[in-house]
Amino acid sequence: MVDRDLQGLLVARRVLAPALDAIDPALANRTPAGFRNNLRWQLGHLITVAETLLLGVAAGRRPAVPEAYRGWFANDTSPADFDAGTPDWPALRHELDASTERLAEVLRELDPAADLAQPLAPRPGLLLATTVAGVVGYALWHEGHHGGRMACYHRLLGGNG
Amino acid sequence: MPGRDEHHFPMIRRMLQLEAEEVDPAVVDLVPAGCRNSIRWHLGHALWSSEWLLLTLSNLPTTYPSKWQFWFGPGTSPADFAAATPDWPALLAALRVSTERLDQYLLTFDPEAELIHPMISEEHRIDVHTAFAAAIFAAGHEGCHYGQIAAYHRILTASHEPRRP
């Protein structure tokens, strides 16, 4: 039951992956008019935050994505922070699958009712979660949030779907 | 421990409420070029869907009339709107009523309770059987439409605000 209940994120990834495969890679580096980011940043951010929340905060391990991802894709970064080492769209698409496998493994092991070693509170007055279940819920919201933005970017850039 | 694990949902709903209240009502019925929906549709759809997941699947009454399904249910769009479809102020009021109802539900809900109507999709390998799984699914779904409301708002008001450097 526990196993099944935490699987929502994997469902989200099963919907996301084919949607990404339908995107013309040439669009990934274009910033839609009026926005600050692009599809490449959104995908890197989605991968980085899910790993930080689920492997880091929920499971108490080190996220497996390279530390450099934080400098390119953490909150408040943007494509202006990219450099020659920043993974391109195909590399991020590959990393997404690798990360999904890591998350699937950790989601099988987590106890949703377990308390976090420290509440997830990125700033004073903003308490996001005190339990593993709370982190998983927040992670899924975050995943949906950026998946929704990517769908919008893609349409605004003239892509279908 | 009923309710304890679920406190992600009130927090997520608060994000949606804050975003919706910041939206310029003048743009809620505009459909950005290339898109199919409007901010009004996205908010109605997010609200309808979360009550469907958290209440309807457990046979609990919703705060919305059943005809909301024909305006905001899956596969609908603003093309389905009628004169009786709630306007923006009505949707914001419905959001507050619904949030109170869901907060109340989450105070007493049993995360492991089996849903009376489980949600199963073979295509996406969705197998939502418990109240907890439905709440988790609702979090992802609200996030998706929150993201689209935020993006629509940005694009629809871009001509009025300076672009960040």
Coordinates of C-alpha atoms in Angstrom, one line a residue:
Chain A
M1 CA 0.0 0.0 0.0
V2 CA 2.8 2.4 0.9
D3 CA 4.5 1.5 -2.3
R4 CA 1.5 2.3 -4.4
D5 CA 0.6 5.4 -2.6
L6 CA 3.8 7.2 -3.3
Q7 CA 3.8 6.4 -7.0
G8 CA 2.1 9.6 -8.1
L9 CA 5.4 11.1 -9.1
L10 CA 6.1 8.2 -11.4
V11 CA 2.7 8.6 -13.1
A12 CA 3.6 12.2 -13.7
R13 CA 6.9 11.2 -15.3
R14 CA 5.1 8.7 -17.5
V15 CA 3.0 11.5 -18.8
L16 CA 5.9 14.0 -19.0
A17 CA 8.4 11.9 -20.9
P18 CA 6.4 11.3 -24.1
A19 CA 5.3 15.0 -24.0
L20 CA 9.0 16.0 -24.0
D21 CA 9.8 13.6 -26.8
A22 CA 7.3 15.4 -28.9
I23 CA 9.2 18.7 -28.5
D24 CA 11.4 19.8 -31.4
P25 CA 14.9 20.2 -29.6
A26 CA 15.4 23.4 -31.6
L27 CA 12.8 25.0 -29.4
A28 CA 14.5 24.1 -26.1
N29 CA 16.8 27.1 -26.0
R30 CA 14.3 29.7 -27.0
T31 CA 12.7 31.9 -24.4
P32 CA 9.1 32.8 -25.2
A33 CA 8.4 36.5 -25.4
G34 CA 7.7 37.9 -21.9
F35 CA 9.5 35.1 -20.0
R36 CA 12.8 34.7 -18.4
N37 CA 13.4 31.0 -18.9
N38 CA 13.4 28.4 -21.6
L39 CA 12.4 24.7 -21.8
R40 CA 15.9 23.6 -21.2
W41 CA 16.0 25.5 -17.9
Q42 CA 12.6 24.2 -16.9
L43 CA 13.6 20.6 -17.4
G44 CA 16.9 20.9 -15.6
H45 CA 15.0 22.7 -12.7
L46 CA 12.4 20.0 -12.6
I47 CA 15.0 17.2 -12.3
T48 CA 17.2 19.1 -9.8
V49 CA 14.3 20.0 -7.4
A50 CA 12.7 16.5 -7.5
E51 CA 16.1 14.9 -6.6
T52 CA 16.7 17.5 -3.9
L53 CA 13.3 16.9 -2.3
L54 CA 13.0 13.2 -2.6
L55 CA 16.6 11.9 -2.4
G56 CA 17.8 14.7 -0.2
V57 CA 15.0 15.9 2.1
A58 CA 12.8 12.8 2.2
A59 CA 15.4 10.1 2.1
G60 CA 18.3 11.9 3.8
R61 CA 20.7 11.0 1.0
R62 CA 22.8 13.1 -1.4
P63 CA 21.0 13.9 -4.6
A64 CA 22.6 12.0 -7.4
V65 CA 22.6 14.7 -10.0
P66 CA 26.0 16.6 -10.2
E67 CA 26.4 19.4 -7.7
A68 CA 26.9 21.8 -10.7
Y69 CA 23.2 21.4 -11.5
R70 CA 22.4 23.7 -8.6
G71 CA 24.3 26.5 -10.1
W72 CA 22.4 26.2 -13.4
F73 CA 18.9 25.1 -12.3
A74 CA 18.3 25.9 -8.6
N75 CA 15.6 28.5 -7.6
D76 CA 16.4 31.9 -8.9
T77 CA 18.8 30.7 -11.6
S78 CA 18.0 31.2 -15.3
P79 CA 19.6 30.5 -18.7
A80 CA 21.8 33.5 -18.0
D81 CA 23.6 31.2 -15.6
F82 CA 24.3 28.6 -18.2
D83 CA 27.9 27.9 -19.4
A84 CA 29.7 25.5 -21.7
G85 CA 29.2 22.6 -19.2
T86 CA 25.4 23.0 -18.9
P87 CA 23.7 19.8 -20.2
D88 CA 21.9 20.3 -23.5
W89 CA 18.3 19.2 -24.2
P90 CA 19.2 15.6 -25.2
A91 CA 21.5 15.2 -22.2
L92 CA 18.7 16.5 -19.8
R93 CA 16.2 14.2 -21.4
H94 CA 18.5 11.3 -20.7
E95 CA 19.1 12.5 -17.2
L96 CA 15.4 12.7 -16.6
D97 CA 15.0 8.9 -17.2
A98 CA 18.0 8.1 -15.1
S99 CA 16.6 10.3 -12.3
T100 CA 13.2 8.7 -12.5
E101 CA 14.7 5.3 -12.0
R102 CA 16.6 6.6 -8.9
L103 CA 13.4 8.1 -7.6
A104 CA 11.4 5.0 -8.2
E105 CA 13.8 3.1 -6.1
V106 CA 13.7 5.5 -3.2
L107 CA 9.9 5.9 -3.3
R108 CA 9.7 2.1 -2.8
E109 CA 11.6 2.4 0.4
L110 CA 10.1 5.6 2.0
D111 CA 7.6 5.5 4.8
P112 CA 5.1 8.2 4.1
A113 CA 4.2 8.7 7.8
A114 CA 7.9 9.2 8.9
D115 CA 8.8 12.6 10.3
L116 CA 11.5 14.6 8.5
A117 CA 14.8 15.1 10.4
Q118 CA 14.1 18.8 9.9
P119 CA 10.9 20.4 8.7
L120 CA 11.0 21.6 5.1
A121 CA 10.8 25.4 5.6
P122 CA 12.8 27.2 2.9
R123 CA 12.2 30.6 4.6
P124 CA 10.6 31.8 7.9
G125 CA 6.8 31.6 7.7
L126 CA 6.8 29.1 4.8
L127 CA 6.4 25.6 6.3
L128 CA 6.1 23.2 3.4
A129 CA 6.2 19.8 5.1
T130 CA 7.0 17.9 8.3
T131 CA 6.6 14.4 7.0
V132 CA 7.8 12.3 4.1
A133 CA 4.3 12.3 2.7
G134 CA 4.2 16.1 2.8
V135 CA 7.5 16.3 0.9
V136 CA 6.2 13.8 -1.7
G137 CA 3.0 15.9 -2.1
Y138 CA 5.0 19.1 -2.5
A139 CA 7.4 17.4 -4.9
L140 CA 4.5 16.3 -7.0
W141 CA 3.0 19.8 -7.0
H142 CA 6.3 21.2 -8.1
E143 CA 6.6 18.7 -10.8
G144 CA 3.1 19.6 -12.1
H145 CA 3.8 23.3 -11.8
H146 CA 6.9 23.1 -14.1
G147 CA 5.3 20.5 -16.4
G148 CA 2.5 22.9 -16.8
R149 CA 4.8 25.8 -17.6
M150 CA 6.7 23.7 -20.1
A151 CA 3.4 22.8 -21.9
C152 CA 2.7 26.5 -22.1
Y153 CA 6.1 27.4 -23.3
H154 CA 5.9 24.8 -26.0
R155 CA 2.5 26.1 -27.3
L156 CA 3.7 29.7 -27.1
L157 CA 6.8 28.7 -29.2
G158 CA 4.5 27.3 -31.8
G159 CA 4.8 23.6 -30.9
N160 CA 1.8 21.3 -30.9
G161 CA 0.4 19.7 -27.8
Chain B
M1 CA -2.9 9.7 12.4
P2 CA -5.7 11.2 10.3
G3 CA -4.9 14.4 8.5
R4 CA -1.3 14.6 9.6
D5 CA 0.3 13.5 6.4
E6 CA -1.9 15.6 4.2
H7 CA -0.8 19.0 5.1
H8 CA 0.8 19.5 1.7
F9 CA -2.7 20.1 0.3
P10 CA -3.7 23.2 2.3
M11 CA -0.3 24.7 1.5
I12 CA -0.6 23.9 -2.2
R13 CA -4.1 25.3 -2.3
R14 CA -2.8 28.5 -0.6
M15 CA -0.4 28.9 -3.5
L16 CA -3.2 28.6 -6.0
Q17 CA -5.3 31.1 -4.1
L18 CA -2.5 33.6 -3.9
E19 CA -1.8 33.3 -7.6
A20 CA -5.5 33.5 -8.6
E21 CA -6.0 36.6 -6.4
E22 CA -3.0 38.3 -8.1
V23 CA -4.4 37.8 -11.6
D24 CA -5.7 40.8 -13.5
P25 CA -9.4 40.1 -14.0
A26 CA -9.2 41.9 -17.4
V27 CA -7.2 39.0 -18.9
V28 CA -9.0 35.9 -17.4
D29 CA -11.0 35.2 -20.5
L30 CA -8.2 35.7 -23.1
V31 CA -6.7 32.7 -24.8
P32 CA -3.0 33.1 -25.5
A33 CA -2.0 32.5 -29.2
G34 CA -1.4 28.8 -29.7
C35 CA -3.3 27.8 -26.5
R36 CA -6.7 26.4 -26.1
N37 CA -7.8 27.6 -22.7
S38 CA -8.1 30.7 -20.6
I39 CA -7.1 31.4 -17.0
R40 CA -10.8 31.2 -16.0
W41 CA -11.0 27.7 -17.4
H42 CA -7.8 26.6 -15.7
L43 CA -8.9 27.8 -12.3
G44 CA -12.4 26.3 -12.7
H45 CA -10.8 23.0 -13.9
A46 CA -8.3 22.9 -11.0
L47 CA -11.1 23.5 -8.4
W48 CA -13.5 21.0 -10.0
S49 CA -10.8 18.3 -10.3
S50 CA -9.5 18.6 -6.7
E51 CA -13.1 18.2 -5.3
W52 CA -13.6 15.3 -7.7
L53 CA -10.4 13.6 -6.4
L54 CA -10.8 14.3 -2.7
L55 CA -14.6 14.2 -2.4
T56 CA -16.4 12.6 -5.3
L57 CA -14.2 9.5 -5.4
S58 CA -15.2 8.9 -1.8
N59 CA -18.9 9.6 -2.5
L60 CA -18.8 12.9 -0.5
P61 CA -20.9 15.8 -1.7
T62 CA -19.0 18.6 -3.5
T63 CA -19.5 22.3 -3.0
Y64 CA -20.0 22.9 -6.8
P65 CA -23.2 22.1 -8.7
S66 CA -22.8 19.0 -10.9
K67 CA -23.0 21.1 -14.1
W68 CA -19.5 22.4 -13.4
Q69 CA -18.4 19.2 -15.0
F70 CA -19.7 20.4 -18.4
W71 CA -17.7 23.6 -18.2
F72 CA -14.6 22.5 -16.3
G73 CA -14.4 18.7 -16.4
P74 CA -11.7 16.9 -18.4
G75 CA -11.8 17.7 -22.1
T76 CA -13.8 20.9 -21.8
S77 CA -12.6 24.3 -22.8
P78 CA -14.0 27.9 -22.8
A79 CA -15.9 26.9 -25.9
D80 CA -18.2 25.0 -23.6
F81 CA -19.0 28.0 -21.4
A82 CA -22.6 29.2 -21.1
A83 CA -24.2 32.3 -19.5
A84 CA -24.4 30.4 -16.2
T85 CA -20.7 29.5 -16.1
P86 CA -19.2 31.2 -13.0
D87 CA -17.4 34.4 -13.8
W88 CA -14.1 35.4 -12.2
P89 CA -15.4 36.8 -9.0
A90 CA -17.7 33.8 -8.6
L91 CA -14.8 31.5 -9.1
L92 CA -12.7 33.3 -6.5
A93 CA -15.6 33.0 -4.1
A94 CA -16.0 29.3 -5.0
L95 CA -12.3 28.8 -4.3
R96 CA -12.7 30.1 -0.8
V97 CA -15.7 27.9 -0.1
S98 CA -14.1 24.8 -1.6
T99 CA -10.8 25.4 0.3
E100 CA -12.7 25.5 3.6
R101 CA -14.5 22.3 2.7
L102 CA -11.3 20.5 1.8
D103 CA -9.5 21.7 4.9
Q104 CA -12.4 20.3 7.0
Y105 CA -12.3 17.0 5.1
L106 CA -8.5 16.7 5.5
L107 CA -8.8 17.2 9.3
T108 CA -10.7 13.9 9.6
F109 CA -9.7 11.9 6.6
D110 CA -8.1 8.5 6.8
P111 CA -5.2 8.4 4.4
E112 CA -5.5 4.7 4.0
A113 CA -9.2 4.6 3.4
E114 CA -10.1 2.8 0.1
L115 CA -11.8 5.0 -2.4
I116 CA -15.3 4.0 -3.3
H117 CA -14.5 4.9 -6.9
P118 CA -10.8 4.2 -7.6
M119 CA -9.2 6.0 -10.5
I120 CA -7.5 3.6 -12.9
S121 CA -6.0 4.2 -16.2
E122 CA -4.1 1.5 -18.0
E123 CA -2.6 3.9 -20.5
H124 CA -0.8 5.9 -17.8
R125 CA -0.5 3.1 -15.3
I126 CA -2.6 5.1 -12.9
D127 CA -3.8 3.1 -9.9
V128 CA -5.3 5.5 -7.4
H129 CA -7.1 3.4 -4.7
T130 CA -6.6 5.3 -1.4
A131 CA -7.6 8.7 -0.1
F132 CA -3.9 9.5 0.3
A133 CA -3.1 8.6 -3.3
A134 CA -5.9 10.8 -4.5
A135 CA -4.6 13.7 -2.4
I136 CA -1.1 13.2 -3.9
F137 CA -2.6 13.1 -7.4
A138 CA -4.5 16.3 -6.6
A139 CA -1.3 18.0 -5.6
G140 CA 0.3 17.2 -9.0
H141 CA -2.8 18.2 -10.9
E142 CA -3.2 21.6 -9.1
G143 CA 0.5 22.2 -9.7
C144 CA 0.1 21.7 -13.4
H145 CA -2.8 24.2 -13.6
Y146 CA -1.1 26.6 -11.2
G147 CA 1.9 26.6 -13.6
Q148 CA -0.3 27.3 -16.6
I149 CA -2.3 30.1 -14.8
A150 CA 1.1 31.7 -13.9
A151 CA 2.4 31.4 -17.4
Y152 CA -0.8 32.6 -19.0
H153 CA -0.9 35.6 -16.7
R154 CA 2.6 36.4 -17.5
I155 CA 2.2 36.2 -21.3
L156 CA -1.2 38.1 -21.2
T157 CA 0.2 41.0 -19.2
A158 CA 3.7 41.0 -20.7
S159 CA 2.9 44.1 -22.7
H160 CA 2.1 46.1 -19.6
E161 CA 5.1 45.2 -17.4
P162 CA 8.8 45.7 -18.0
R163 CA 10.7 42.6 -18.9
R164 CA 13.2 41.5 -16.3
P165 CA 16.7 41.9 -17.6

